[in-house]
XYZ file of C-alpha atoms in Angstrom:
679
model
C 8.300 -3.818 -33.504
C 4.869 -4.687 -32.184
C 6.344 -7.518 -30.109
C 8.920 -5.149 -28.610
C 6.193 -2.619 -27.815
C 4.195 -5.358 -26.123
C 7.157 -6.237 -23.891
C 7.668 -2.556 -23.134
C 4.027 -2.202 -22.083
C 4.259 -5.285 -19.867
C 7.407 -3.957 -18.206
C 5.703 -0.602 -17.638
C 2.619 -2.318 -16.219
C 4.677 -4.475 -13.859
C 6.709 -1.468 -12.730
C 3.529 0.416 -11.833
C 1.452 -2.540 -10.614
C 3.769 -4.935 -8.724
C 2.857 -8.606 -9.293
C -0.164 -7.279 -11.235
C -2.071 -7.431 -7.937
C -4.273 -4.434 -8.745
C -5.019 -5.770 -12.219
C -5.972 -9.156 -10.799
C -8.245 -7.734 -8.098
C -10.009 -5.409 -10.543
C -10.427 -8.277 -13.013
C -11.829 -10.542 -10.300
C -14.388 -8.003 -9.133
C -15.469 -7.076 -12.665
C -15.672 -10.695 -13.856
C -17.614 -11.747 -10.751
C -20.141 -8.956 -11.263
C -20.542 -9.706 -14.966
C -20.966 -13.460 -14.465
C -23.311 -13.052 -11.486
C -25.457 -10.544 -13.346
C -25.552 -12.782 -16.422
C -26.633 -15.822 -14.369
C -29.284 -13.846 -12.502
C -30.539 -12.413 -15.789
C -30.756 -15.922 -17.275
C -32.709 -17.112 -14.225
C -34.995 -14.086 -14.618
C -35.623 -14.784 -18.294
C -35.896 -18.572 -18.345
C -36.776 -19.850 -14.870
C -38.451 -17.457 -12.458
C -38.843 -13.678 -12.136
C -36.461 -12.195 -9.565
C -37.008 -9.103 -7.389
C -34.674 -6.129 -7.747
C -33.147 -6.942 -4.351
C -31.714 -10.177 -5.774
C -29.858 -8.272 -8.485
C -28.753 -5.560 -6.062
C -27.401 -8.050 -3.525
C -25.776 -10.142 -6.235
C -23.840 -7.174 -7.599
C -22.876 -5.577 -4.283
C -21.813 -8.865 -2.665
C -19.760 -9.665 -5.763
C -17.777 -6.555 -4.913
C -17.449 -7.496 -1.245
C -16.367 -11.015 -2.181
C -13.528 -9.643 -4.279
C -12.358 -7.008 -1.803
C -13.289 -8.105 1.732
C -12.444 -11.839 1.627
C -8.742 -11.912 2.529
C -8.160 -15.368 4.004
C -5.135 -17.352 2.834
C -6.004 -20.486 0.895
C -9.016 -21.461 -1.180
C -10.578 -23.674 1.491
C -10.498 -20.908 4.102
C -11.916 -18.443 1.612
C -14.794 -20.797 0.772
C -15.652 -21.231 4.462
C -15.612 -17.458 4.938
C -17.850 -16.945 1.892
C -20.359 -19.523 3.126
C -20.518 -17.974 6.614
C -20.849 -14.533 5.021
C -23.662 -15.770 2.778
C -25.563 -17.113 5.800
C -25.083 -13.787 7.596
C -26.285 -11.963 4.481
C -29.465 -14.017 4.218
C -30.127 -13.623 7.924
C -29.923 -9.822 8.021
C -31.943 -9.473 4.798
C -34.682 -11.572 6.400
C -34.588 -9.329 9.489
C -34.766 -6.198 7.338
C -37.750 -7.611 5.424
C -39.537 -8.638 8.633
C -39.116 -5.171 10.170
C -40.096 -3.217 7.069
C -43.435 -2.147 8.552
C -41.663 -0.928 11.698
C -39.202 1.515 10.251
C -38.041 3.012 13.552
C -37.237 -0.424 14.959
C -35.601 -1.363 11.642
C -33.329 1.660 11.905
C -32.277 0.713 15.433
C -31.580 -2.855 14.349
C -29.455 -1.468 11.521
C -27.284 0.258 14.125
C -26.958 -3.037 16.006
C -25.868 -4.756 12.771
C -23.328 -1.976 12.200
C -21.964 -2.404 15.737
C -21.663 -6.190 15.383
C -20.115 -5.895 11.915
C -17.526 -3.462 13.266
C -16.746 -5.600 16.329
C -16.340 -8.582 13.987
C -13.040 -7.095 12.789
C -11.522 -8.143 16.120
C -11.724 -11.753 14.900
C -9.409 -11.132 11.955
C -9.960 -11.395 8.186
C -12.931 -13.739 8.478
C -14.713 -11.509 10.963
C -14.026 -8.481 8.759
C -15.502 -10.184 5.667
C -18.607 -11.488 7.441
C -19.178 -8.055 8.963
C -18.925 -6.330 5.579
C -21.371 -8.830 4.036
C -23.832 -8.332 6.911
C -23.660 -4.528 6.798
C -24.014 -4.346 3.021
C -26.856 -6.883 2.961
C -28.918 -5.073 5.599
C -28.264 -1.842 3.733
C -29.568 -3.357 0.491
C -32.481 -5.087 2.236
C -33.639 -1.847 3.844
C -33.125 0.012 0.556
C -35.048 -2.364 -1.742
C -37.596 -3.374 0.952
C -38.393 -6.932 -0.236
C -41.429 -8.658 1.242
C -41.184 -11.854 3.282
C -42.756 -13.763 0.393
C -39.931 -12.668 -1.903
C -37.108 -13.804 0.413
C -36.570 -17.231 -1.264
C -36.034 -15.446 -4.584
C -33.954 -12.675 -3.035
C -31.649 -15.337 -1.569
C -30.681 -16.401 -5.082
C -28.644 -13.190 -5.472
C -26.240 -13.738 -2.531
C -25.907 -17.465 -3.254
C -25.013 -16.860 -6.907
C -22.503 -14.101 -6.061
C -20.768 -16.241 -3.414
C -20.449 -19.286 -5.673
C -19.342 -17.263 -8.699
C -16.911 -15.278 -6.554
C -15.257 -18.467 -5.319
C -15.130 -19.877 -8.858
C -13.386 -16.753 -10.121
C -10.951 -16.590 -7.190
C -10.096 -20.292 -7.028
C -10.276 -21.386 -10.673
C -10.415 -18.579 -13.233
C -8.030 -16.068 -11.595
C -6.362 -18.004 -8.765
C -3.550 -16.973 -6.447
C -0.155 -18.489 -7.282
C 2.811 -17.455 -5.135
C 5.338 -18.655 -7.732
C 3.779 -16.530 -10.447
C 3.431 -13.582 -8.071
C 7.077 -13.941 -7.012
C 8.192 -13.881 -10.639
C 6.048 -10.856 -11.433
C 7.219 -9.016 -8.329
C 10.858 -9.592 -9.325
C 10.041 -8.252 -12.781
C 8.453 -5.247 -11.067
C 11.657 -4.685 -9.074
C 13.652 -4.752 -12.297
C 11.154 -2.377 -13.906
C 11.511 0.147 -11.099
C 15.292 -0.154 -11.201
C 15.023 0.613 -14.920
C 12.978 3.715 -14.111
C 15.762 4.863 -11.789
C 18.355 4.225 -14.500
C 16.337 6.135 -17.115
C 16.093 9.092 -14.731
C 19.832 8.958 -14.017
C 20.490 8.833 -17.761
C 18.445 12.022 -18.192
C 20.542 13.700 -15.474
C 23.905 12.226 -16.461
C 26.729 14.554 -17.377
C 25.319 17.557 -15.525
C 27.231 19.567 -12.981
C 24.703 19.094 -10.185
C 21.277 17.524 -9.669
C 18.570 20.080 -8.799
C 16.195 19.782 -5.871
C 13.207 18.839 -8.054
C 15.180 15.982 -9.608
C 16.419 14.901 -6.194
C 12.837 14.718 -4.985
C 11.836 12.639 -8.020
C 14.712 10.229 -7.383
C 13.676 9.894 -3.745
C 10.150 9.081 -4.888
C 11.543 6.442 -7.235
C 13.576 5.075 -4.326
C 10.432 4.854 -2.180
C 8.564 3.119 -5.001
C 11.402 0.622 -5.344
C 11.331 -0.054 -1.596
C 7.575 -0.661 -1.810
C 7.874 -3.371 -4.464
C 10.940 -4.957 -2.832
C 8.956 -5.345 0.387
C 6.188 -7.017 -1.630
C 8.622 -9.363 -3.379
C 10.159 -10.377 -0.051
C 6.741 -11.559 1.189
C 6.515 -14.045 -1.701
C 9.875 -15.719 -0.959
C 9.138 -18.746 1.266
C 10.971 -18.571 4.570
C 11.559 -21.048 7.382
C 9.381 -20.728 10.498
C 11.922 -18.487 12.227
C 12.083 -16.163 9.233
C 15.877 -16.473 8.912
C 17.598 -18.703 6.341
C 20.157 -21.185 7.610
C 22.479 -21.345 4.606
C 23.093 -19.474 1.378
C 22.901 -22.788 -0.488
C 19.136 -22.658 -0.056
C 17.668 -21.444 -3.427
C 15.237 -19.213 -1.563
C 18.110 -17.717 0.440
C 20.117 -17.090 -2.737
C 17.131 -15.339 -4.291
C 16.626 -13.233 -1.167
C 20.288 -12.162 -1.317
C 19.997 -11.170 -4.993
C 16.911 -9.105 -4.233
C 18.568 -7.479 -1.227
C 21.692 -6.678 -3.247
C 19.742 -5.171 -6.172
C 17.783 -2.961 -3.786
C 20.887 -1.774 -1.963
C 22.818 -1.155 -5.192
C 19.984 0.956 -6.627
C 19.799 3.004 -3.419
C 23.562 3.535 -3.491
C 23.436 4.696 -7.121
C 20.858 7.325 -6.168
C 22.744 8.431 -3.053
C 26.052 8.862 -4.883
C 24.484 10.580 -7.883
C 23.359 13.359 -5.554
C 27.039 14.153 -4.967
C 28.327 13.525 -8.491
C 26.052 12.777 -11.487
C 27.160 9.646 -13.365
C 28.546 9.594 -16.926
C 25.821 9.060 -19.525
C 27.803 6.360 -21.326
C 28.039 4.301 -18.133
C 24.311 4.551 -17.353
C 23.540 3.581 -20.946
C 25.947 0.624 -20.674
C 24.196 -0.556 -17.506
C 20.787 -0.266 -19.177
C 21.975 -2.159 -22.260
C 24.151 -4.574 -20.203
C 27.056 -3.791 -22.576
C 29.993 -5.949 -21.342
C 32.625 -4.064 -23.361
C 31.680 -0.621 -22.069
C 31.186 -1.895 -18.527
C 34.627 -3.522 -18.628
C 36.161 -0.223 -19.727
C 34.565 1.584 -16.798
C 35.713 -1.116 -14.364
C 39.304 -0.373 -15.399
C 38.650 3.365 -15.187
C 37.145 3.024 -11.684
C 40.539 2.058 -10.282
C 42.215 5.171 -11.657
C 39.584 7.616 -10.378
C 38.689 5.855 -7.134
C 39.742 8.838 -5.003
C 37.579 11.277 -7.005
C 33.884 11.931 -6.176
C 32.749 10.572 -9.546
C 34.829 7.446 -8.981
C 32.484 6.348 -6.214
C 29.470 7.063 -8.433
C 31.014 4.938 -11.181
C 31.557 2.045 -8.787
C 27.982 2.331 -7.539
C 26.664 2.089 -11.113
C 28.914 -0.887 -11.808
C 27.607 -2.549 -8.654
C 24.035 -1.857 -9.796
C 24.828 -3.300 -13.219
C 26.048 -6.567 -11.672
C 23.139 -6.762 -9.229
C 20.639 -6.063 -12.012
C 22.246 -8.795 -14.145
C 21.951 -11.297 -11.284
C 18.317 -10.295 -10.754
C 17.640 -10.769 -14.481
C 19.230 -14.222 -14.276
C 16.966 -15.084 -11.340
C 13.950 -13.940 -13.361
C 15.078 -16.082 -16.297
C 15.499 -19.101 -14.029
C 12.041 -18.480 -12.596
C 10.511 -18.259 -16.056
C 12.187 -21.509 -17.075
C 11.558 -23.600 -13.963
C 8.856 -21.748 -12.055
C 11.158 -21.683 -9.007
C 10.757 -25.447 -8.765
C 13.704 -25.648 -6.366
C 11.915 -23.486 -3.796
C 9.343 -25.102 -1.537
C 6.132 -23.333 -0.545
C 6.136 -21.813 2.912
C 4.069 -23.487 5.593
C 1.529 -21.308 7.353
C 2.856 -21.224 10.914
C 0.789 -18.257 12.064
C -0.483 -18.780 15.594
C -3.918 -17.413 16.545
C -3.603 -14.347 18.716
C -5.693 -13.902 21.873
C -8.609 -11.555 21.307
C -8.619 -8.349 23.333
C -12.148 -7.158 24.091
C -11.039 -4.109 26.080
C -11.039 -0.564 24.772
C -7.256 -0.783 24.681
C -7.867 -2.612 21.390
C -8.110 0.063 18.647
C -10.528 -2.147 16.689
C -13.087 -1.964 19.505
C -12.639 1.771 19.821
C -13.144 2.019 16.066
C -16.326 -0.091 16.338
C -17.781 2.407 18.783
C -16.760 5.299 16.545
C -18.347 3.674 13.490
C -21.609 3.023 15.342
C -21.839 6.585 16.677
C -20.937 8.082 13.296
C -23.572 5.903 11.592
C -26.174 6.994 14.158
C -25.362 10.656 13.495
C -25.440 10.109 9.740
C -28.740 8.275 10.058
C -30.324 11.083 12.081
C -29.270 13.908 9.781
C -29.763 11.769 6.683
C -33.385 11.134 7.649
C -33.916 14.889 7.885
C -32.812 15.149 4.269
C -34.651 12.104 2.895
C -36.731 9.272 4.355
C -35.908 7.018 1.382
C -32.247 7.792 0.590
C -30.662 8.273 4.022
C -28.789 4.983 3.604
C -26.196 6.801 1.510
C -25.200 8.897 4.538
C -24.781 5.795 6.703
C -22.764 4.088 3.974
C -20.348 7.028 3.791
C -19.985 7.227 7.586
C -19.293 3.476 7.805
C -16.735 3.321 5.003
C -14.599 6.342 5.948
C -13.314 4.380 8.956
C -12.165 1.396 6.892
C -8.358 0.985 6.771
C -7.628 4.213 8.651
C -5.245 4.580 11.607
C -5.860 8.102 12.869
C -8.316 10.966 12.775
C -6.200 12.603 10.082
C -6.498 9.466 7.953
C -10.272 9.437 8.483
C -10.600 13.107 7.538
C -8.555 12.546 4.383
C -10.731 9.591 3.405
C -13.933 11.529 4.094
C -12.726 14.369 1.883
C -11.664 11.911 -0.827
C -15.083 10.249 -0.808
C -16.894 13.593 -1.004
C -14.734 14.931 -3.845
C -14.873 11.645 -5.746
C -18.671 11.599 -5.468
C -19.067 15.195 -6.652
C -16.831 14.884 -9.703
C -18.043 11.372 -10.490
C -21.653 12.478 -10.523
C -20.791 15.448 -12.750
C -19.121 13.202 -15.356
C -21.679 10.422 -14.843
C -24.576 12.780 -15.490
C -22.947 13.866 -18.746
C -22.301 10.270 -19.860
C -25.763 9.063 -18.868
C -27.336 11.923 -20.826
C -25.237 11.227 -23.921
C -25.991 7.485 -24.022
C -29.533 7.640 -22.643
C -31.639 4.776 -23.995
C -28.578 2.865 -25.275
C -27.990 -0.003 -22.818
C -25.763 -1.730 -25.393
C -23.317 1.137 -24.874
C -24.069 1.939 -21.223
C -23.451 -1.594 -19.887
C -19.897 -1.971 -21.348
C -19.052 1.562 -20.179
C -20.284 0.686 -16.684
C -18.180 -2.508 -16.715
C -15.061 -0.525 -17.703
C -15.722 1.993 -14.912
C -16.108 -0.818 -12.372
C -12.782 -2.257 -13.493
C -11.056 1.129 -13.250
C -12.613 1.802 -9.830
C -11.073 -1.285 -8.278
C -7.853 -1.042 -10.262
C -7.202 2.325 -8.597
C -8.637 1.385 -5.180
C -5.202 0.805 -3.616
C -3.834 3.983 -5.181
C -6.578 6.555 -4.671
C -9.843 6.212 -2.758
C -11.123 9.372 -4.453
C -10.529 7.833 -7.892
C -12.391 4.670 -6.892
C -15.343 6.727 -5.635
C -15.249 8.791 -8.832
C -15.721 5.751 -11.091
C -18.329 4.120 -8.824
C -20.353 7.355 -8.926
C -20.239 7.242 -12.723
C -21.539 3.656 -12.622
C -24.441 4.674 -10.366
C -25.378 7.480 -12.757
C -25.380 5.026 -15.669
C -27.539 2.571 -13.682
C -29.978 5.334 -12.767
C -30.107 6.332 -16.416
C -30.823 2.786 -17.617
C -33.569 2.309 -15.003
C -35.180 5.641 -15.840
C -34.846 7.276 -12.398
C -31.969 9.654 -13.170
C -32.823 13.202 -12.125
C -30.755 16.180 -11.051
C -32.564 16.246 -7.692
C -31.622 12.614 -7.058
C -27.945 13.308 -7.778
C -27.970 16.388 -5.557
C -29.487 14.251 -2.815
C -26.737 11.666 -3.307
C -24.076 14.350 -2.858
C -25.838 15.798 0.189
C -26.183 12.439 1.942
C -22.555 11.555 1.170
C -21.331 14.834 2.671
C -23.481 14.241 5.771
C -21.931 10.814 6.271
C -18.406 12.098 5.655
C -18.851 14.974 8.118
C -20.362 12.651 10.729
C -17.450 10.242 10.398
C -14.874 13.025 10.640
C -16.578 14.624 13.651
C -16.691 11.359 15.582
C -13.069 10.574 14.635
C -11.980 13.879 16.187
C -14.238 13.819 19.270
C -14.683 10.178 20.332
C -11.563 8.158 21.212
C -9.582 10.425 18.894
C -6.538 8.661 17.493
C -4.304 11.658 16.905
C -2.190 11.553 13.791
C 0.876 12.313 15.878
C -0.071 9.492 18.235
C -0.149 7.009 15.350
C 3.141 8.454 14.111
C 4.697 8.132 17.585
C 3.741 4.449 17.648
C 5.222 3.854 14.172
C 8.430 5.661 15.156
C 8.704 3.594 18.339
C 8.606 0.424 16.224
C 11.249 1.845 13.868
C 13.589 2.771 16.729
C 13.046 -0.652 18.300
C 13.926 -2.397 15.028
C 17.098 -0.302 14.669
C 17.999 -1.073 18.278
C 17.636 -4.800 17.569
C 19.957 -4.528 14.560
C 22.663 -2.619 16.437
C 22.418 -4.941 19.435
C 22.671 -7.994 17.167
C 25.857 -6.613 15.598
C 27.274 -5.922 19.035
C 26.553 -9.549 19.956
C 28.555 -10.713 16.929
C 25.683 -11.890 14.728
C 26.056 -11.745 10.950
C 24.620 -12.941 7.649
C 20.918 -13.579 7.187
C 20.097 -12.721 10.793
C 21.189 -9.112 10.169
C 19.543 -8.953 6.744
C 16.236 -10.048 8.271
C 16.522 -7.300 10.902
C 17.306 -4.669 8.249
C 14.235 -5.795 6.311
C 12.214 -5.281 9.472
C 13.522 -1.699 9.616
C 12.396 -1.248 5.992
C 8.887 -2.357 6.890
C 8.826 -0.025 9.888
C 9.979 2.873 7.707
C 7.041 2.221 5.376
C 4.691 2.387 8.387
C 6.258 5.720 9.375
C 5.613 7.184 5.916
C 1.972 6.045 6.033
C 1.453 7.470 9.526
C 3.061 10.796 8.548
C 1.002 11.189 5.373
C -1.848 13.247 6.940
C 0.692 15.704 8.408
C 1.980 16.547 4.954
C -1.399 16.964 3.265
C -1.818 20.302 1.553
C -5.241 20.853 3.157
C -4.130 19.901 6.669
C -4.726 22.329 9.529
C -1.010 22.136 10.331
C 0.666 22.257 6.943
C 4.391 21.640 6.974
C 4.952 19.486 3.879
C 8.548 20.705 3.533
C 9.546 19.710 7.069
C 7.646 16.422 6.856
C 9.449 15.533 3.634
C 12.823 16.566 5.059
C 12.398 14.480 8.193
C 11.227 11.437 6.245
C 14.353 11.776 4.125
C 16.473 11.530 7.282
C 14.688 8.330 8.310
C 15.102 7.020 4.767
C 18.828 7.797 4.980
C 19.162 5.976 8.284
C 17.187 2.995 6.935
C 19.492 2.851 3.921
C 22.633 2.848 6.060
C 21.113 0.143 8.255
C 20.930 -2.014 5.119
C 24.558 -1.178 4.342
C 25.480 -2.140 7.884
C 23.606 -5.454 7.654
C 25.393 -6.330 4.410
C 28.845 -5.271 5.623
C 28.851 -6.863 9.083
C 29.864 -10.339 8.025
C 32.175 -10.929 10.976
C 31.766 -10.508 14.744
C 32.083 -6.936 15.932
C 35.338 -7.362 17.821
C 37.030 -4.072 17.019
C 36.926 -1.541 19.839
C 36.147 1.207 17.328
C 33.010 -0.591 16.105
C 31.875 -1.225 19.670
C 32.368 2.448 20.440
C 30.312 3.473 17.404
C 27.543 1.035 18.312
C 27.423 2.414 21.848
C 27.365 5.955 20.473
C 24.460 5.182 18.112
C 22.507 3.444 20.872
C 22.997 6.496 23.095
C 21.708 8.777 20.336
C 18.683 6.506 19.924
C 18.020 6.543 23.649
C 17.904 10.334 23.465
C 15.845 10.591 20.248
C 13.277 7.798 20.650
C 11.333 9.318 23.612
C 10.833 12.572 21.665
C 8.754 10.742 19.060
C 7.227 12.811 16.278
C 8.627 16.119 17.578
C 11.385 15.788 14.987
C 8.814 16.393 12.213
C 8.238 19.943 13.437
C 11.803 21.232 13.743
C 13.166 23.925 11.466
C 16.439 22.811 9.900
C 18.991 24.950 8.153
C 20.459 23.669 4.928
C 24.113 23.353 4.136
C 26.134 21.334 1.688
C 29.136 19.213 2.299
C 30.903 16.385 0.573
C 32.402 13.165 1.729
C 32.658 9.458 1.180
C 29.534 7.508 0.400
C 30.198 4.104 -1.065
C 30.647 1.423 1.602
C 33.848 -0.484 0.840
C 34.032 -4.051 2.090
C 36.855 -3.202 4.469
C 35.064 -0.253 6.074
C 31.373 -0.706 5.314
C 30.407 -1.548 8.898
C 32.277 1.428 10.303
C 30.914 3.814 7.700
C 27.390 2.472 8.185
C 27.563 3.065 11.937
C 28.973 6.562 11.401
C 26.180 7.449 8.979
C 23.435 6.095 11.228
C 24.825 8.292 13.982
C 24.923 11.256 11.609
C 21.291 10.708 10.627
C 20.180 10.406 14.266
C 21.991 13.640 15.121
C 20.153 15.424 12.296
C 16.781 14.542 13.834
C 17.458 16.968 16.699
C 20.330 19.263 15.636
C 22.075 21.232 18.332
C 21.573 25.000 18.204
C 25.280 25.675 18.022
C 25.961 23.151 15.238
C 25.019 23.748 11.641
C 23.051 20.620 10.659
C 23.461 18.685 7.466
C 21.257 19.456 4.495
C 17.771 18.065 5.216
C 16.553 15.333 2.937
C 20.031 14.359 1.717
C 22.299 11.457 2.538
C 25.546 13.182 3.486
C 28.515 11.063 4.433
C 31.182 12.084 6.864
C 34.744 11.610 5.783
C 36.466 8.619 7.271
C 38.590 9.604 10.256
C 42.166 8.349 10.509
């Protein structure tokens, strides 16, 4: 029983943390901090006393080493870490040398911020070195080490860099074969979640809107992990497999088929909920019950539930094939698949303001200057917190809406984290044996949830700071209030600059994402018209999937409940239309196995391209259109003999629903509604 529960927990963990990537990153950061702190403490106790700046830099750069270093390959990562360490030591020396000239030191800090931000233009290495330089100057100006202490301060960055590489390369290394296996297990876990939800809804007369929304969310979560799994499958330089005999190609087909079957099961269940016994048979892989339903499917094929039954049977077969692939991977470690060669070509660097990274660098510098000015008015000693907040709210954001959301998340996370941290620090005051393990757990949780919720990460980091203040005896209510005040100043400064200086409008970012989606769909339709088939079409449909994910990310600020323009219902409805069209593009890619010679198919392709030509220039306007709801029924499941035709019809239907005509009652928003086959 305990063994079964352990497997259940692992399946749940993989379903919620694909490839265990979040677990691994959090473990790396926490282990690096613990080992670095332990080594520095041993040096302090047995070799030479170390200044506080050495410990501060060692801990903070352990975090940066786990999060900011993103190069591929251990050798590249080591080079980046060494360059970053040199940059760290250099800026700390500058900060120490300018300590007696605080005004000049503050100006130099802005120069460091500008250079660190511009460094992102040079790719992952430039980003990492910039983050190390910014953080190191921040810590140097905060702890104010003397020039005489610099040799001892340098021990902190050196230890953190070496330990960080040891953890990343030896103790918790990257392994694409292991990650591929775990990502496939995550796909199966999310398919299981869909099946469990369908089992809960099975036998009912109709699926309610709340359940439909939950199934769509499960579909999105499945798409997310499928996209991750696809990145781990080695591909040839052109990205398209030559033959299905290739083990990697066969695995890609199984993954594609499982994804499409799960989507079809959801789509058809909206029209007719599946029988509970069938869903249970799929979950249990019961061959007897599945065989009975295969016979039944032929007798009820013209009924709505008949198509749902066939979709579940398809999912059962695809899930079985995926499970077999997982078993083969566990047994052989995908030994028949060769690692992909890195064929990435360096891109020319654009130093004009047409490059959004350079515009962002200017925004970050101006926001930091504003935060510095107002932060100094609040505190001469703690203004660095304001600059830190202003700098970080621009990281990994694409629009002013994104920046505002991140600023709010940081402020809320800080407030609630300090409230809980103050309580914890008071309860365990004077008990470092308890406080240190609690702080380590909070660090782990902070970086485990970093990719999920920035507010949650800030919440746990704020708790850690409260515990550290408590252990060092400087915890006061005034200090925590100051921390909140400086954080709010930095967040407001960042938001203000994002809206006023080179503002990247949320709708502008969404327009760009939609343009890429329309372009990808155009490439797929054109390829079918040219007679292409097989892996070439599958690769194009996967590109559409990736573009759809970018659209959802770009649209996220529009649907936020606190947004100035709040239309979460319309945003969700429009995204559902794009999801529908993306799904049918996958159906089309799978079904078009022969050249498109039929006049009817050519006519449908031309019709869809014409609809795209009309819709694409309108961009994000479709997210702000009121749509009436109606219900209809029709055929969903793509049969082999008509899948291409039905896919083209449904893509056209989805495109028409983006901008419904005033005199035509549109289809129900957020649903995949099929039109009956004509003739």
